[in-house]
mmCIF file of C-alpha atoms in Angstrom:
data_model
loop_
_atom_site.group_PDB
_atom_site.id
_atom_site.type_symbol
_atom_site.label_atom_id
_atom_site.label_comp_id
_atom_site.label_asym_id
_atom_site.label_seq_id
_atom_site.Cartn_x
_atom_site.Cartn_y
_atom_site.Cartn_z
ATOM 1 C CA UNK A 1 129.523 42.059 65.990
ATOM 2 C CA UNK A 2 131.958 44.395 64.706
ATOM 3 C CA UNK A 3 133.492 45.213 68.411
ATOM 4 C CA UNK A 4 134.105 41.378 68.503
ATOM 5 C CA UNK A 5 135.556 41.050 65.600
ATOM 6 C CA UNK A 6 138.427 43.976 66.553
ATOM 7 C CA UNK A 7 138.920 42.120 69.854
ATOM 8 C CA UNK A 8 139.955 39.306 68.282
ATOM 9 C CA UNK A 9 142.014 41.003 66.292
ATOM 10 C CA UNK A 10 143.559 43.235 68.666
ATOM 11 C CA UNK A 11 144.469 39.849 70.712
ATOM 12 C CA UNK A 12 146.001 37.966 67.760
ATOM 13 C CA UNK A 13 148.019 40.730 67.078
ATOM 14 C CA UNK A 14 148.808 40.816 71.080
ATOM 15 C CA UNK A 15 149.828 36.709 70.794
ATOM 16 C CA UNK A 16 152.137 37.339 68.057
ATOM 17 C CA UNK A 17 153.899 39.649 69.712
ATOM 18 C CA UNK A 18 154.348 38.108 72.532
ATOM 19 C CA UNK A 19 155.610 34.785 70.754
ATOM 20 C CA UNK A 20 158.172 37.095 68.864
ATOM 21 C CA UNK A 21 159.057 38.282 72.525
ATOM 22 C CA UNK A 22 159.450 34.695 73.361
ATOM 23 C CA UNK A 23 161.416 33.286 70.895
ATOM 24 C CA UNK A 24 164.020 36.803 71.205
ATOM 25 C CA UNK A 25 164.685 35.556 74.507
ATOM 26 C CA UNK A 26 164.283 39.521 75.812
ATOM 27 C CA UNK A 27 161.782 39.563 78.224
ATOM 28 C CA UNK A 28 162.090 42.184 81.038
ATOM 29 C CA UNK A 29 159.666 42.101 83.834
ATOM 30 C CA UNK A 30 157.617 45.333 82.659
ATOM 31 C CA UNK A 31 156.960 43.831 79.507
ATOM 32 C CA UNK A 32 155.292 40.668 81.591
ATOM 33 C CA UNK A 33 152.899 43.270 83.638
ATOM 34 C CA UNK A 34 151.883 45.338 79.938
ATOM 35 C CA UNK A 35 151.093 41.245 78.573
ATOM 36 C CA UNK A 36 149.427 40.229 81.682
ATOM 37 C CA UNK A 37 147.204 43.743 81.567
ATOM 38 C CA UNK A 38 146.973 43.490 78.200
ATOM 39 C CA UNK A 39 145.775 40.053 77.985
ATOM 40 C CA UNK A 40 143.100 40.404 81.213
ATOM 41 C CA UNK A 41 141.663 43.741 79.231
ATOM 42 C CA UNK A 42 140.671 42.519 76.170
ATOM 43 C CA UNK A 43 139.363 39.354 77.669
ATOM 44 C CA UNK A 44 137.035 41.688 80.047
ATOM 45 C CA UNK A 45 136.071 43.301 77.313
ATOM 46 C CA UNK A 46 135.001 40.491 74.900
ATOM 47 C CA UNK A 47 132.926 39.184 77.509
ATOM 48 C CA UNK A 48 130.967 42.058 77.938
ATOM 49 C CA UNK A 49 130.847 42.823 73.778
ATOM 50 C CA UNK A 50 129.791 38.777 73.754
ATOM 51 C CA UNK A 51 126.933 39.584 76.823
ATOM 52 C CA UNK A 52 125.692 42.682 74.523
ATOM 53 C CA UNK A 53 125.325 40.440 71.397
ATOM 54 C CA UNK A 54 123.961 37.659 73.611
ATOM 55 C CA UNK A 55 121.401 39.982 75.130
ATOM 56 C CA UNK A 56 120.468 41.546 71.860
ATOM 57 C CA UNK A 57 119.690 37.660 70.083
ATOM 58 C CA UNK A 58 117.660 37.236 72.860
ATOM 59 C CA UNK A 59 115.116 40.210 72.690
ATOM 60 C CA UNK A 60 115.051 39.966 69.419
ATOM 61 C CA UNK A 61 112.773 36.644 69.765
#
């Protein structure tokens, strides 16, 4: 539960920064790719920390 919770972190603090990056009006194309990597990452990786809590509730019936 703890991994979860740092993902969602980790991507609020990603979405902030990427609405300050917004409203600046600066927004070269590299910084697009590191968002767009960024962004695919953590959701890959919350789905498999949200699988592992998923599959642990379930054996523990």
């Amino acid at each position: 539960m703890k991994k979860i919770y740092w993902l969602r972190r980790t991507g609020g603090v990603v979405m902030i920064s990427l609405l300050g990056t917004l409203i600046t009006g600066h927004f070269p194309d590299w910084l697009k790719a590191v968002y767009a990597m960024l962004l695919f990452g953590l959701a890959l990786i919350y789905d498999f920390a949200e699988y592992d809590v998923k599959k642990a509730i379930e054996g523990a019936d």
